[in-house]
PDB file of C-alpha atoms in Angstrom:
ATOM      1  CA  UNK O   1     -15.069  16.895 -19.582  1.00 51.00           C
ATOM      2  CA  UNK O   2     -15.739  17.444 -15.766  1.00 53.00           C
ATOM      3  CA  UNK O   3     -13.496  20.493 -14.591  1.00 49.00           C
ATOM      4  CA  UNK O   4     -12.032  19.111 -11.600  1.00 55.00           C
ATOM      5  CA  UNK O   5      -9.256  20.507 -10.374  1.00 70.00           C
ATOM      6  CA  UNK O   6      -6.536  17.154  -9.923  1.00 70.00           C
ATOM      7  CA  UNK O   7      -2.920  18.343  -9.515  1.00 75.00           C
ATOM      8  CA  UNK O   8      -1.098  16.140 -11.669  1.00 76.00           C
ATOM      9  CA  UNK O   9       1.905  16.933 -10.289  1.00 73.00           C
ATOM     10  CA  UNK O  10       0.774  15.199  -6.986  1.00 79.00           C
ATOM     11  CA  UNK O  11       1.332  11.666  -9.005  1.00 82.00           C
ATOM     12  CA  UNK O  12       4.783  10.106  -8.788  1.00 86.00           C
ATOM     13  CA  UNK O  13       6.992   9.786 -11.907  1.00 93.00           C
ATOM     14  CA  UNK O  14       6.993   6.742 -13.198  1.00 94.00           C
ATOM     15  CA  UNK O  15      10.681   6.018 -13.493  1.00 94.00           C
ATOM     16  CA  UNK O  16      10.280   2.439 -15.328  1.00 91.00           C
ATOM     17  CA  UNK O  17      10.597   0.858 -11.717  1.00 90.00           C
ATOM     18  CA  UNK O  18       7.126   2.108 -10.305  1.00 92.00           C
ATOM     19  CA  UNK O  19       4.209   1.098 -13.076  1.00 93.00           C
ATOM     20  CA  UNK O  20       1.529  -0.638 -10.716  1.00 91.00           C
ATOM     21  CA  UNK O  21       1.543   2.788  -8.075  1.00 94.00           C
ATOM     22  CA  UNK O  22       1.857   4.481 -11.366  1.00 95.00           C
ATOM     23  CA  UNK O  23      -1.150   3.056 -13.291  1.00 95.00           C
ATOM     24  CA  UNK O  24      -2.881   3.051 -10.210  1.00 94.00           C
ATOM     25  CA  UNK O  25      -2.012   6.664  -9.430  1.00 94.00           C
ATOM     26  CA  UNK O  26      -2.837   7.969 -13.133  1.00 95.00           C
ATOM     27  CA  UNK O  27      -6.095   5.606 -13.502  1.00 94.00           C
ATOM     28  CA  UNK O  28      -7.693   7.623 -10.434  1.00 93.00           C
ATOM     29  CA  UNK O  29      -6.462  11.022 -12.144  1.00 93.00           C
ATOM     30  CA  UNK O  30      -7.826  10.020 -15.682  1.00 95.00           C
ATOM     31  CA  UNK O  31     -11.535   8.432 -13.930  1.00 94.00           C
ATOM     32  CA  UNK O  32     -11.505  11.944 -11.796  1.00 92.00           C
ATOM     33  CA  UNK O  33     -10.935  13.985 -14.967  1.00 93.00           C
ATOM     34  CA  UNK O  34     -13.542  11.817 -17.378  1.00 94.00           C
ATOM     35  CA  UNK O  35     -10.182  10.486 -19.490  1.00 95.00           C
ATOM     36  CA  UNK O  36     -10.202   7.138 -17.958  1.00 96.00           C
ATOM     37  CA  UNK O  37     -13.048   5.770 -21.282  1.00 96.00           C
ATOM     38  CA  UNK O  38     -10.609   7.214 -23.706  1.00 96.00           C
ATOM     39  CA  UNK O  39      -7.287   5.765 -22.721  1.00 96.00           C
ATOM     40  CA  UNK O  40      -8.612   2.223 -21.588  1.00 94.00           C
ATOM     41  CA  UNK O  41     -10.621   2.379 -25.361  1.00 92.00           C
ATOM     42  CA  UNK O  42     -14.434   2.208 -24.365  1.00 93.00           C
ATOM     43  CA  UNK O  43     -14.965   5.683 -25.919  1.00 91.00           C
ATOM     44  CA  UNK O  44     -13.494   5.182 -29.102  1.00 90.00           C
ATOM     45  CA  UNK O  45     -12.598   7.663 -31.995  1.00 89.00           C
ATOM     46  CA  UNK O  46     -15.911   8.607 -33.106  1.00 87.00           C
ATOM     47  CA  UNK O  47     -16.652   8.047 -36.964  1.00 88.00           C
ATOM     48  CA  UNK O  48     -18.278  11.192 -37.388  1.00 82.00           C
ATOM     49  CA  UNK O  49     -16.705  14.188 -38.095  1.00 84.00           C
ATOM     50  CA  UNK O  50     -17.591  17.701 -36.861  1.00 89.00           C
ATOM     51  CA  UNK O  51     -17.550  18.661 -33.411  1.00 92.00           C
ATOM     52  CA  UNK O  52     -18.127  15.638 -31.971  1.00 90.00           C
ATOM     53  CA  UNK O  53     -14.796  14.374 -33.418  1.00 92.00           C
ATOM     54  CA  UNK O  54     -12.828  17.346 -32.817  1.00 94.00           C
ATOM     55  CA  UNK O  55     -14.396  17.013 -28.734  1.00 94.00           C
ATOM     56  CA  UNK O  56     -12.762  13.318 -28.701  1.00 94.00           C
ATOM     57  CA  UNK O  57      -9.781  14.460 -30.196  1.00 95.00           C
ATOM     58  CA  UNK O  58      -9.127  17.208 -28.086  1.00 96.00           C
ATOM     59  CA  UNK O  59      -9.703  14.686 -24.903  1.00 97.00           C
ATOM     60  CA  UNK O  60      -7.328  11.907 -26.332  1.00 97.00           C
ATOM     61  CA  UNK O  61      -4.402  14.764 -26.695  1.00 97.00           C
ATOM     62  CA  UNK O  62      -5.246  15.629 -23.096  1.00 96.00           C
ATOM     63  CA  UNK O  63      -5.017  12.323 -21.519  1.00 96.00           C
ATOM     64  CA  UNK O  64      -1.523  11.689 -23.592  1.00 97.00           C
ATOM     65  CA  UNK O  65      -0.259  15.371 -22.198  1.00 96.00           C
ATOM     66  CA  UNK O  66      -1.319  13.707 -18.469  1.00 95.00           C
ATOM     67  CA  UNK O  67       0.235  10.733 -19.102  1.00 96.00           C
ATOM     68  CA  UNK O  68       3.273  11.069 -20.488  1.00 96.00           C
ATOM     69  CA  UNK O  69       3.692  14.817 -17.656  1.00 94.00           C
ATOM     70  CA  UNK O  70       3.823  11.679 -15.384  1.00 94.00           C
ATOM     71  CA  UNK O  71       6.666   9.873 -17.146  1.00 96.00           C
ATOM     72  CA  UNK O  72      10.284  10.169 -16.684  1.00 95.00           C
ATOM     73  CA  UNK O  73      12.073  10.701 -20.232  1.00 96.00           C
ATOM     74  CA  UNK O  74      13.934   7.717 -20.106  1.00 94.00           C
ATOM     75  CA  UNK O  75       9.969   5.693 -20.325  1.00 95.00           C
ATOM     76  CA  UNK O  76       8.805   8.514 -23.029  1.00 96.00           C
ATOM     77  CA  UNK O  77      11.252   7.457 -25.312  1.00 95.00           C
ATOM     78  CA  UNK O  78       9.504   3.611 -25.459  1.00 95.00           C
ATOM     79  CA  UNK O  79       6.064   5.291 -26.399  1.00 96.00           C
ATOM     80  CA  UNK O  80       7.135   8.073 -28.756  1.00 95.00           C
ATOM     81  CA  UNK O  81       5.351   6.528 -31.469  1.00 96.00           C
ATOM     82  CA  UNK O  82       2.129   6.218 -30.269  1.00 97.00           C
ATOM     83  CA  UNK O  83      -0.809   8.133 -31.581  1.00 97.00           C
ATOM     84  CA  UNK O  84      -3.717   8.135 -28.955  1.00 97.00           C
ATOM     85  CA  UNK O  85      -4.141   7.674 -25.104  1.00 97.00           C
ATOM     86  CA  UNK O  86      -4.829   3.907 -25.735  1.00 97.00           C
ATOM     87  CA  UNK O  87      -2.241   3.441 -27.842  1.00 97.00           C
ATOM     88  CA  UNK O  88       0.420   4.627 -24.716  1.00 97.00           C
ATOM     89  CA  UNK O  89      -1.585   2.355 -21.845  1.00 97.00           C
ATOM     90  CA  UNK O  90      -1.277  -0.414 -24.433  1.00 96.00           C
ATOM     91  CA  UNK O  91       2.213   0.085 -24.695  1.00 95.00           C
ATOM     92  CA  UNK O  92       3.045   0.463 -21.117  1.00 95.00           C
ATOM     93  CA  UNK O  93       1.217  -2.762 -20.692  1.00 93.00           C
ATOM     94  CA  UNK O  94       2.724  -4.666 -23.039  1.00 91.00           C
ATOM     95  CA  UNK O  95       6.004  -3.602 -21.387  1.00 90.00           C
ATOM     96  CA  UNK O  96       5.559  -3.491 -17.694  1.00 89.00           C
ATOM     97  CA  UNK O  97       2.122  -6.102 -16.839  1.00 83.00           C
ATOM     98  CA  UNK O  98       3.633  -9.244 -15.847  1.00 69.00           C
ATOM     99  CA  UNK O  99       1.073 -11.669 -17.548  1.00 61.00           C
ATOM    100  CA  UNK O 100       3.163 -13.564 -20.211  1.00 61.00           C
ATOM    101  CA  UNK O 101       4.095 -16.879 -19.613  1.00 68.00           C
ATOM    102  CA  UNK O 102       7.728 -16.437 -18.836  1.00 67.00           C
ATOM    103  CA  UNK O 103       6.545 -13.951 -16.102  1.00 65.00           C
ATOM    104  CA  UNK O 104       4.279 -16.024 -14.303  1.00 71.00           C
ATOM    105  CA  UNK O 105       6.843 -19.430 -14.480  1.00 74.00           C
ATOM    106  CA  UNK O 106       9.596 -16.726 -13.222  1.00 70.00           C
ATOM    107  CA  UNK O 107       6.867 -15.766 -10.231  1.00 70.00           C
ATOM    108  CA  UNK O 108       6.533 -19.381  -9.587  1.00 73.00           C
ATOM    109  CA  UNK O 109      10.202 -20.085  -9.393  1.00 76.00           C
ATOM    110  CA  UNK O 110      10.943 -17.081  -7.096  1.00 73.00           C
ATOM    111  CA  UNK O 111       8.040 -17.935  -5.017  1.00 74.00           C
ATOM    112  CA  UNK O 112       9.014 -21.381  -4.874  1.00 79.00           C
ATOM    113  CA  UNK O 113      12.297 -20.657  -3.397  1.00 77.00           C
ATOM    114  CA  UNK O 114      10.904 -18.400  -0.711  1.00 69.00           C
ATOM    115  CA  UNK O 115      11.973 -18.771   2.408  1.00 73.00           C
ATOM    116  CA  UNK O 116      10.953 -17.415   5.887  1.00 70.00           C
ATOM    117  CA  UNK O 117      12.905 -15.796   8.260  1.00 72.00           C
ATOM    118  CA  UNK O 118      13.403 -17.727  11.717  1.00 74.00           C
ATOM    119  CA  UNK O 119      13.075 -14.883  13.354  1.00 74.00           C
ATOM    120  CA  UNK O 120       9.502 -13.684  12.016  1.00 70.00           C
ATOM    121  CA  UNK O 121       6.266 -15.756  13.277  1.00 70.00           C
ATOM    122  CA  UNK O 122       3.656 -16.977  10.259  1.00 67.00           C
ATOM    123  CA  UNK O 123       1.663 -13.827  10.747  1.00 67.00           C
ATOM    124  CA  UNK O 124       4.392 -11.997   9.531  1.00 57.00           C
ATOM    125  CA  UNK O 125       4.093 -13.777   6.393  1.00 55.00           C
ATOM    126  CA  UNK O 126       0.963 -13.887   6.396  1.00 52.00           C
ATOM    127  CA  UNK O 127       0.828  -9.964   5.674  1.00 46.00           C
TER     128      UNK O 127
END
């Protein structure tokens, strides 16, 4: 594990309101620590035991400590039960990504009804 010294503290809590700056935020911290493998489940659990296990281990509990440090108690309480790193992102995911089908038709509706101001010009909207 690269010893980089990343104040954790520096990342917003996510608050169940912020999860994109959030994810974004603690995806940079876990990449710049050598986490980011674990938690998104490219580095599994090895199979072997001995040190090599106990080394993976050791990382997983350390990316849950950053993670959840991050997360106001209110959002702890909906990943409680989770075991590893992975487990948590998974979670969150499941939660907060907006990619099920209600989501997107709900996106389409709102964008549908969107409406621009008379007094901006279309660059505005353009963004």
């Amino acid at each position: 594990m690269p010893d980089t010294k990343i104040d954790i503290a520096l990342v917003g809590k996510f608050d169940g309101k912020n999860y994109h700056q959030w994810k974004f935020q603690m995806c940079c911290a876990l990449r710049a620590k050598g986490l980011f493998e674990i938690v998104k489940g490219i580095e599994g659990k090895p199979l072997a035991t001995g040190d090599v296990q106990k080394k993976w281990i050791k990382e997983d509990a350390y990316a849950m400590f950053l993670l959840t440090s991050t997360m106001d108690y209110s959002q702890i309480t909906l990943i409680e039960n989770c075991q590893s790193s992975k487990q948590i992102m998974d979670k969150l995911d499941a939660i907060y990504e907006q990619k099920t089908e209600m989501n997107k038709m709900l996106a389409h509706g709102r964008f549908s009804q969107y409406k621009m101001n008379s007094n901006n010009s279309i660059a505005y909207c353009k963004g």
